[in-house]
């Protein structure tokens, strides 16, 4: 059977599939559930310094080829969320702490606290498309991206991943800025800003209006971003956006990813998600004569 193990910035993963932030990340129990169901690692929900209620309902709508969500980064704050970490860490696999803030100082403070909770790595949310003054509004600027990344790197001793927004003129420029700030890996991509209209009420479906589009419809965007980043930086890449099958995973790996984050699919397949993806990827590798998932990374660039 093909070898699915990969290494991302020193994190040894038994397969390339990671639970994305925002899905099953509300409690330590749900994070542990994903790990026991075959996820190689999990990313917590994005957590800030203070409690945040999020946006009014409805916060999610199904659309062709995916979902639009507008949660608004609801979370109990870093102090309360720490209580969830003991259970999340119990399965003994990597837990990655996702954090968001408005300033480099806030990110650094959150990073130090997450490190004390025992996470294996951090993921900086510089890409949420629907939170004013947060997420993508910070991550669209190379200087801000570099400054926040550098502040977190100076504050902790664990790997720092930066999750990038696709809503930029050049994702390569943002990726280079994050790498210059010391990022140990980049995650591409987060959701795309989107909206659905209720044709009877003549108003946006979501309570906040706009949200983030995820699911199979954004996979080609994610693959293109990973491909571009692979040529621009020399840090590991984690592909995200629309991974639904083992062949989707293979496509991201060939574009340059080392591992994959999976979110929307988990809402449909639930506990079956990660073992099914691992089986499908293993079958794909065997059918093409590849011995490992690692051998696919960057293969699409061999003609460059």
mmCIF file of C-alpha atoms in Angstrom:
data_model
loop_
_atom_site.group_PDB
_atom_site.id
_atom_site.type_symbol
_atom_site.label_atom_id
_atom_site.label_comp_id
_atom_site.label_asym_id
_atom_site.label_seq_id
_atom_site.Cartn_x
_atom_site.Cartn_y
_atom_site.Cartn_z
ATOM 1 C CA UNK A 1 0.000 0.000 0.000
ATOM 2 C CA UNK A 2 1.185 3.525 -0.787
ATOM 3 C CA UNK A 3 2.846 5.517 1.984
ATOM 4 C CA UNK A 4 0.584 8.443 2.922
ATOM 5 C CA UNK A 5 2.807 9.968 5.618
ATOM 6 C CA UNK A 6 3.952 13.556 5.138
ATOM 7 C CA UNK A 7 5.958 16.111 7.095
ATOM 8 C CA UNK A 8 4.850 19.733 7.399
ATOM 9 C CA UNK A 9 7.371 21.989 9.130
ATOM 10 C CA UNK A 10 8.427 19.186 11.435
ATOM 11 C CA UNK A 11 4.913 17.860 12.085
ATOM 12 C CA UNK A 12 4.854 14.193 11.114
ATOM 13 C CA UNK A 13 1.381 13.348 9.796
ATOM 14 C CA UNK A 14 0.143 9.811 9.182
ATOM 15 C CA UNK A 15 -1.766 11.028 6.111
ATOM 16 C CA UNK A 16 -2.082 14.404 4.344
ATOM 17 C CA UNK A 17 -5.594 15.222 5.584
ATOM 18 C CA UNK A 18 -6.166 17.888 8.261
ATOM 19 C CA UNK A 19 -9.488 19.086 9.677
ATOM 20 C CA UNK A 20 -9.873 22.732 8.641
ATOM 21 C CA UNK A 21 -10.666 25.490 11.118
ATOM 22 C CA UNK A 22 -14.326 26.272 11.675
ATOM 23 C CA UNK A 23 -15.581 22.705 11.243
ATOM 24 C CA UNK A 24 -16.028 20.562 14.359
ATOM 25 C CA UNK A 25 -13.724 22.963 16.192
ATOM 26 C CA UNK A 26 -16.119 24.320 18.795
ATOM 27 C CA UNK A 27 -15.139 21.826 21.481
ATOM 28 C CA UNK A 28 -12.275 19.576 22.405
ATOM 29 C CA UNK A 29 -14.617 16.608 22.047
ATOM 30 C CA UNK A 30 -15.375 17.328 18.395
ATOM 31 C CA UNK A 31 -11.703 17.906 17.603
ATOM 32 C CA UNK A 32 -10.838 14.592 19.253
ATOM 33 C CA UNK A 33 -13.661 12.960 17.307
ATOM 34 C CA UNK A 34 -12.095 14.067 14.017
ATOM 35 C CA UNK A 35 -8.718 12.697 15.078
ATOM 36 C CA UNK A 36 -10.238 9.365 16.053
ATOM 37 C CA UNK A 37 -12.057 9.320 12.698
ATOM 38 C CA UNK A 38 -8.778 9.443 10.796
ATOM 39 C CA UNK A 39 -7.737 13.084 10.529
ATOM 40 C CA UNK A 40 -3.947 13.340 10.755
ATOM 41 C CA UNK A 41 -4.257 16.692 12.560
ATOM 42 C CA UNK A 42 -6.961 19.212 13.416
ATOM 43 C CA UNK A 43 -7.190 22.997 13.402
ATOM 44 C CA UNK A 44 -9.211 24.634 16.164
ATOM 45 C CA UNK A 45 -11.879 27.195 15.464
ATOM 46 C CA UNK A 46 -10.349 30.675 15.184
ATOM 47 C CA UNK A 47 -10.011 32.147 18.659
ATOM 48 C CA UNK A 48 -9.507 35.774 19.700
ATOM 49 C CA UNK A 49 -8.535 37.513 22.917
ATOM 50 C CA UNK A 50 -12.110 38.232 23.966
ATOM 51 C CA UNK A 51 -15.483 36.496 23.535
ATOM 52 C CA UNK A 52 -17.195 37.307 20.233
ATOM 53 C CA UNK A 53 -20.864 36.472 19.557
ATOM 54 C CA UNK A 54 -20.682 36.247 15.772
ATOM 55 C CA UNK A 55 -23.303 37.340 13.257
ATOM 56 C CA UNK A 56 -27.106 36.921 13.400
ATOM 57 C CA UNK A 57 -28.821 33.956 11.751
ATOM 58 C CA UNK A 58 -29.011 32.682 9.140
ATOM 59 C CA UNK A 59 -25.262 32.102 8.974
ATOM 60 C CA UNK A 60 -25.002 29.393 6.308
ATOM 61 C CA UNK A 61 -26.677 28.680 2.973
ATOM 62 C CA UNK A 62 -26.184 25.893 0.463
ATOM 63 C CA UNK A 63 -25.441 27.032 -3.091
ATOM 64 C CA UNK A 64 -24.421 25.151 -6.250
ATOM 65 C CA UNK A 65 -21.093 23.390 -5.675
ATOM 66 C CA UNK A 66 -20.707 24.475 -2.078
ATOM 67 C CA UNK A 67 -21.782 26.602 0.854
ATOM 68 C CA UNK A 68 -21.657 30.248 1.869
ATOM 69 C CA UNK A 69 -21.103 30.820 5.579
ATOM 70 C CA UNK A 70 -21.031 34.022 7.567
ATOM 71 C CA UNK A 71 -20.393 33.006 11.144
ATOM 72 C CA UNK A 72 -18.534 36.169 12.156
ATOM 73 C CA UNK A 73 -15.711 34.434 14.062
ATOM 74 C CA UNK A 74 -17.822 33.506 17.118
ATOM 75 C CA UNK A 75 -15.680 32.193 19.954
ATOM 76 C CA UNK A 76 -15.534 32.216 23.760
ATOM 77 C CA UNK A 77 -12.168 33.986 23.944
ATOM 78 C CA UNK A 78 -8.775 32.445 24.545
ATOM 79 C CA UNK A 79 -9.183 32.025 28.309
ATOM 80 C CA UNK A 80 -12.376 29.992 28.034
ATOM 81 C CA UNK A 81 -11.247 28.017 24.996
ATOM 82 C CA UNK A 82 -8.246 26.671 26.855
ATOM 83 C CA UNK A 83 -10.573 24.336 28.726
ATOM 84 C CA UNK A 84 -11.225 22.488 25.457
ATOM 85 C CA UNK A 85 -7.591 21.724 24.749
ATOM 86 C CA UNK A 86 -7.096 18.878 27.234
ATOM 87 C CA UNK A 87 -9.697 16.733 25.478
ATOM 88 C CA UNK A 88 -8.521 17.733 21.991
ATOM 89 C CA UNK A 89 -4.963 16.665 22.808
ATOM 90 C CA UNK A 90 -5.986 13.294 24.261
ATOM 91 C CA UNK A 91 -5.756 11.271 20.994
ATOM 92 C CA UNK A 92 -2.072 12.203 20.780
ATOM 93 C CA UNK A 93 -2.070 13.714 17.292
ATOM 94 C CA UNK A 94 -1.236 17.314 16.321
ATOM 95 C CA UNK A 95 -3.677 20.057 17.256
ATOM 96 C CA UNK A 96 -3.091 23.348 15.431
ATOM 97 C CA UNK A 97 -4.368 26.505 17.110
ATOM 98 C CA UNK A 98 -6.098 29.029 14.840
ATOM 99 C CA UNK A 99 -5.964 32.620 16.081
ATOM 100 C CA UNK A 100 -7.187 36.007 14.878
ATOM 101 C CA UNK A 101 -6.592 39.543 16.083
ATOM 102 C CA UNK A 102 -6.595 43.158 14.997
ATOM 103 C CA UNK A 103 -2.907 43.892 15.658
ATOM 104 C CA UNK A 104 0.447 42.141 15.703
ATOM 105 C CA UNK A 105 0.448 42.461 19.490
ATOM 106 C CA UNK A 106 -2.892 40.688 19.799
ATOM 107 C CA UNK A 107 -1.685 37.854 17.574
ATOM 108 C CA UNK A 108 1.490 37.483 19.650
ATOM 109 C CA UNK A 109 -0.446 37.373 22.936
ATOM 110 C CA UNK A 110 -2.827 34.756 21.561
ATOM 111 C CA UNK A 111 0.069 32.722 20.198
ATOM 112 C CA UNK A 112 1.800 32.579 23.569
ATOM 113 C CA UNK A 113 -1.393 31.397 25.238
ATOM 114 C CA UNK A 114 -2.071 28.754 22.592
ATOM 115 C CA UNK A 115 1.480 27.477 22.957
ATOM 116 C CA UNK A 116 0.932 27.109 26.703
ATOM 117 C CA UNK A 117 -2.251 25.142 26.025
ATOM 118 C CA UNK A 118 -0.073 22.587 24.207
ATOM 119 C CA UNK A 119 -0.829 23.028 20.495
ATOM 120 C CA UNK A 120 1.715 21.621 18.038
ATOM 121 C CA UNK A 121 1.560 24.619 15.686
ATOM 122 C CA UNK A 122 -0.328 27.854 15.070
ATOM 123 C CA UNK A 123 -2.430 28.969 12.122
ATOM 124 C CA UNK A 124 -2.784 32.732 11.679
ATOM 125 C CA UNK A 125 -6.196 33.638 10.289
ATOM 126 C CA UNK A 126 -5.311 36.445 7.902
ATOM 127 C CA UNK A 127 -7.985 35.441 5.435
ATOM 128 C CA UNK A 128 -11.548 35.394 6.819
ATOM 129 C CA UNK A 129 -13.474 37.369 4.145
ATOM 130 C CA UNK A 130 -16.322 38.786 6.224
ATOM 131 C CA UNK A 131 -14.944 40.239 9.482
ATOM 132 C CA UNK A 132 -14.350 43.990 9.571
ATOM 133 C CA UNK A 133 -10.805 44.936 10.529
ATOM 134 C CA UNK A 134 -9.765 41.289 10.819
ATOM 135 C CA UNK A 135 -8.818 38.353 8.615
ATOM 136 C CA UNK A 136 -8.516 39.208 4.942
ATOM 137 C CA UNK A 137 -8.549 42.947 5.603
ATOM 138 C CA UNK A 138 -5.163 42.419 7.274
ATOM 139 C CA UNK A 139 -3.905 39.627 5.036
ATOM 140 C CA UNK A 140 -4.386 41.577 1.818
ATOM 141 C CA UNK A 141 -1.431 43.805 2.700
ATOM 142 C CA UNK A 142 2.081 42.324 2.372
ATOM 143 C CA UNK A 143 3.584 44.610 5.014
ATOM 144 C CA UNK A 144 0.916 43.793 7.583
ATOM 145 C CA UNK A 145 1.205 40.082 6.812
ATOM 146 C CA UNK A 146 4.970 40.133 7.324
ATOM 147 C CA UNK A 147 4.712 42.195 10.524
ATOM 148 C CA UNK A 148 2.104 39.942 12.161
ATOM 149 C CA UNK A 149 3.933 36.771 11.164
ATOM 150 C CA UNK A 150 7.228 38.089 12.527
ATOM 151 C CA UNK A 151 5.599 39.119 15.814
ATOM 152 C CA UNK A 152 4.170 35.643 16.332
ATOM 153 C CA UNK A 153 7.435 33.934 15.369
ATOM 154 C CA UNK A 154 9.237 36.044 17.971
ATOM 155 C CA UNK A 155 6.678 35.090 20.621
ATOM 156 C CA UNK A 156 6.655 31.279 20.328
ATOM 157 C CA UNK A 157 8.865 28.284 19.632
ATOM 158 C CA UNK A 158 6.338 26.175 17.709
ATOM 159 C CA UNK A 159 5.735 26.250 13.927
ATOM 160 C CA UNK A 160 3.662 29.124 12.559
ATOM 161 C CA UNK A 161 1.383 28.628 9.554
ATOM 162 C CA UNK A 162 -0.270 31.553 7.751
ATOM 163 C CA UNK A 163 -3.652 31.013 6.079
ATOM 164 C CA UNK A 164 -3.929 33.185 2.980
ATOM 165 C CA UNK A 165 -6.841 34.875 1.260
ATOM 166 C CA UNK A 166 -7.286 34.416 -2.494
ATOM 167 C CA UNK A 167 -8.793 37.900 -2.751
ATOM 168 C CA UNK A 168 -5.562 39.697 -3.624
ATOM 169 C CA UNK A 169 -3.816 41.009 -6.721
ATOM 170 C CA UNK A 170 -0.927 38.569 -6.192
ATOM 171 C CA UNK A 171 -1.068 35.689 -3.740
ATOM 172 C CA UNK A 172 2.614 35.105 -4.499
ATOM 173 C CA UNK A 173 3.432 38.548 -3.095
ATOM 174 C CA UNK A 174 1.488 37.811 0.092
ATOM 175 C CA UNK A 175 3.109 34.400 0.372
ATOM 176 C CA UNK A 176 6.578 35.904 0.018
ATOM 177 C CA UNK A 177 5.728 38.456 2.721
ATOM 178 C CA UNK A 178 4.608 35.723 5.116
ATOM 179 C CA UNK A 179 7.732 33.699 4.364
ATOM 180 C CA UNK A 180 9.894 36.776 4.935
ATOM 181 C CA UNK A 181 8.201 37.151 8.325
ATOM 182 C CA UNK A 182 9.286 33.627 9.191
ATOM 183 C CA UNK A 183 6.226 31.523 8.321
ATOM 184 C CA UNK A 184 6.972 27.809 8.570
ATOM 185 C CA UNK A 185 4.146 26.894 6.173
ATOM 186 C CA UNK A 186 1.384 28.568 4.178
ATOM 187 C CA UNK A 187 -2.240 27.465 3.900
ATOM 188 C CA UNK A 188 -4.051 28.284 0.662
ATOM 189 C CA UNK A 189 -6.838 29.131 0.432
ATOM 190 C CA UNK A 190 -9.553 30.409 2.728
ATOM 191 C CA UNK A 191 -13.083 31.006 1.454
ATOM 192 C CA UNK A 192 -14.024 33.542 -1.227
ATOM 193 C CA UNK A 193 -16.288 36.489 -0.444
ATOM 194 C CA UNK A 194 -19.778 35.678 -1.752
ATOM 195 C CA UNK A 195 -23.499 36.387 -1.431
ATOM 196 C CA UNK A 196 -26.853 34.727 -2.126
ATOM 197 C CA UNK A 197 -30.102 36.692 -2.629
ATOM 198 C CA UNK A 198 -33.572 35.533 -1.558
ATOM 199 C CA UNK A 199 -35.599 36.082 -4.738
ATOM 200 C CA UNK A 200 -38.916 36.276 -2.876
ATOM 201 C CA UNK A 201 -37.869 38.622 -0.079
ATOM 202 C CA UNK A 202 -35.402 40.542 -2.267
ATOM 203 C CA UNK A 203 -32.764 40.569 0.474
ATOM 204 C CA UNK A 204 -29.499 38.735 1.119
ATOM 205 C CA UNK A 205 -30.091 35.252 2.509
ATOM 206 C CA UNK A 206 -27.435 35.528 5.203
ATOM 207 C CA UNK A 207 -27.984 37.715 8.225
ATOM 208 C CA UNK A 208 -24.698 39.536 7.643
ATOM 209 C CA UNK A 209 -25.214 39.782 3.895
ATOM 210 C CA UNK A 210 -21.906 38.494 2.573
ATOM 211 C CA UNK A 211 -20.067 35.358 3.594
ATOM 212 C CA UNK A 212 -17.337 32.959 2.569
ATOM 213 C CA UNK A 213 -17.858 30.530 -0.320
ATOM 214 C CA UNK A 214 -16.401 27.049 0.199
ATOM 215 C CA UNK A 215 -16.738 23.620 -1.355
ATOM 216 C CA UNK A 216 -16.011 22.001 -4.723
ATOM 217 C CA UNK A 217 -16.693 25.208 -6.647
ATOM 218 C CA UNK A 218 -13.536 26.887 -5.331
ATOM 219 C CA UNK A 219 -11.140 23.976 -5.891
ATOM 220 C CA UNK A 220 -9.733 25.316 -9.198
ATOM 221 C CA UNK A 221 -9.021 28.640 -7.483
ATOM 222 C CA UNK A 222 -7.223 26.904 -4.636
ATOM 223 C CA UNK A 223 -5.186 24.719 -6.972
ATOM 224 C CA UNK A 224 -4.091 27.760 -8.991
ATOM 225 C CA UNK A 225 -3.055 29.600 -5.824
ATOM 226 C CA UNK A 226 -1.015 26.638 -4.559
ATOM 227 C CA UNK A 227 0.629 26.291 -7.969
ATOM 228 C CA UNK A 228 1.604 29.968 -7.957
ATOM 229 C CA UNK A 229 2.875 29.857 -4.368
ATOM 230 C CA UNK A 230 5.012 26.777 -5.048
ATOM 231 C CA UNK A 231 6.947 28.803 -7.607
ATOM 232 C CA UNK A 232 7.237 31.816 -5.297
ATOM 233 C CA UNK A 233 8.276 30.448 -1.880
ATOM 234 C CA UNK A 234 10.331 27.660 -0.343
ATOM 235 C CA UNK A 235 8.109 26.739 2.594
ATOM 236 C CA UNK A 236 5.627 23.849 2.755
ATOM 237 C CA UNK A 237 2.139 24.489 1.412
ATOM 238 C CA UNK A 238 -1.139 23.153 2.767
ATOM 239 C CA UNK A 239 -3.850 23.136 0.113
ATOM 240 C CA UNK A 240 -7.407 23.992 1.104
ATOM 241 C CA UNK A 241 -10.615 24.598 -0.777
ATOM 242 C CA UNK A 242 -12.992 22.049 -2.251
ATOM 243 C CA UNK A 243 -11.151 18.814 -1.500
ATOM 244 C CA UNK A 244 -13.866 16.175 -1.949
ATOM 245 C CA UNK A 245 -12.067 13.115 -3.353
ATOM 246 C CA UNK A 246 -8.671 11.478 -3.352
ATOM 247 C CA UNK A 247 -8.158 12.759 -6.888
ATOM 248 C CA UNK A 248 -8.825 16.320 -5.692
ATOM 249 C CA UNK A 249 -6.099 15.770 -3.118
ATOM 250 C CA UNK A 250 -3.725 14.448 -5.782
ATOM 251 C CA UNK A 251 -4.360 17.564 -7.876
ATOM 252 C CA UNK A 252 -3.436 19.846 -4.982
ATOM 253 C CA UNK A 253 -0.339 17.778 -4.230
ATOM 254 C CA UNK A 254 0.802 17.965 -7.846
ATOM 255 C CA UNK A 255 0.283 21.738 -7.758
ATOM 256 C CA UNK A 256 2.715 21.918 -4.843
ATOM 257 C CA UNK A 257 0.892 21.096 -1.609
ATOM 258 C CA UNK A 258 2.366 18.808 1.025
ATOM 259 C CA UNK A 259 -0.895 18.358 2.967
ATOM 260 C CA UNK A 260 -4.572 19.293 2.655
ATOM 261 C CA UNK A 261 -7.179 20.909 4.886
ATOM 262 C CA UNK A 262 -10.718 19.591 4.568
ATOM 263 C CA UNK A 263 -13.802 21.437 5.793
ATOM 264 C CA UNK A 264 -17.020 21.490 3.785
ATOM 265 C CA UNK A 265 -16.834 17.771 2.980
ATOM 266 C CA UNK A 266 -16.842 16.985 6.713
ATOM 267 C CA UNK A 267 -20.290 18.555 7.017
ATOM 268 C CA UNK A 268 -21.598 15.937 4.553
ATOM 269 C CA UNK A 269 -19.473 12.854 5.188
ATOM 270 C CA UNK A 270 -18.798 13.457 8.880
ATOM 271 C CA UNK A 271 -16.837 10.582 10.473
ATOM 272 C CA UNK A 272 -16.329 8.875 7.112
ATOM 273 C CA UNK A 273 -14.438 11.814 5.618
ATOM 274 C CA UNK A 274 -10.809 11.230 6.443
ATOM 275 C CA UNK A 275 -10.512 7.467 6.068
ATOM 276 C CA UNK A 276 -12.433 7.651 2.788
ATOM 277 C CA UNK A 277 -10.078 10.326 1.442
ATOM 278 C CA UNK A 278 -7.052 8.315 2.568
ATOM 279 C CA UNK A 279 -8.358 5.187 0.820
ATOM 280 C CA UNK A 280 -9.100 7.100 -2.365
ATOM 281 C CA UNK A 281 -5.691 8.769 -2.426
ATOM 282 C CA UNK A 282 -3.957 5.437 -1.768
ATOM 283 C CA UNK A 283 -5.872 3.871 -4.672
ATOM 284 C CA UNK A 284 -4.934 6.755 -6.950
ATOM 285 C CA UNK A 285 -1.258 6.444 -6.038
ATOM 286 C CA UNK A 286 -1.296 2.694 -6.634
ATOM 287 C CA UNK A 287 -3.074 3.076 -9.973
ATOM 288 C CA UNK A 288 -0.350 5.441 -11.201
ATOM 289 C CA UNK A 289 2.558 3.509 -9.765
ATOM 290 C CA UNK A 290 3.463 6.065 -7.087
ATOM 291 C CA UNK A 291 4.853 4.761 -3.817
ATOM 292 C CA UNK A 292 4.034 7.759 -1.617
ATOM 293 C CA UNK A 293 1.949 10.898 -1.319
ATOM 294 C CA UNK A 294 5.203 12.827 -0.951
ATOM 295 C CA UNK A 295 6.217 11.851 -4.474
ATOM 296 C CA UNK A 296 3.311 13.850 -5.919
ATOM 297 C CA UNK A 297 4.225 17.204 -4.371
ATOM 298 C CA UNK A 298 5.125 19.666 -7.121
ATOM 299 C CA UNK A 299 4.955 17.078 -9.908
ATOM 300 C CA UNK A 300 2.947 19.474 -12.098
ATOM 301 C CA UNK A 301 5.972 21.804 -12.173
ATOM 302 C CA UNK A 302 8.410 19.371 -13.718
ATOM 303 C CA UNK A 303 7.912 20.860 -17.155
ATOM 304 C CA UNK A 304 8.526 24.440 -15.965
#
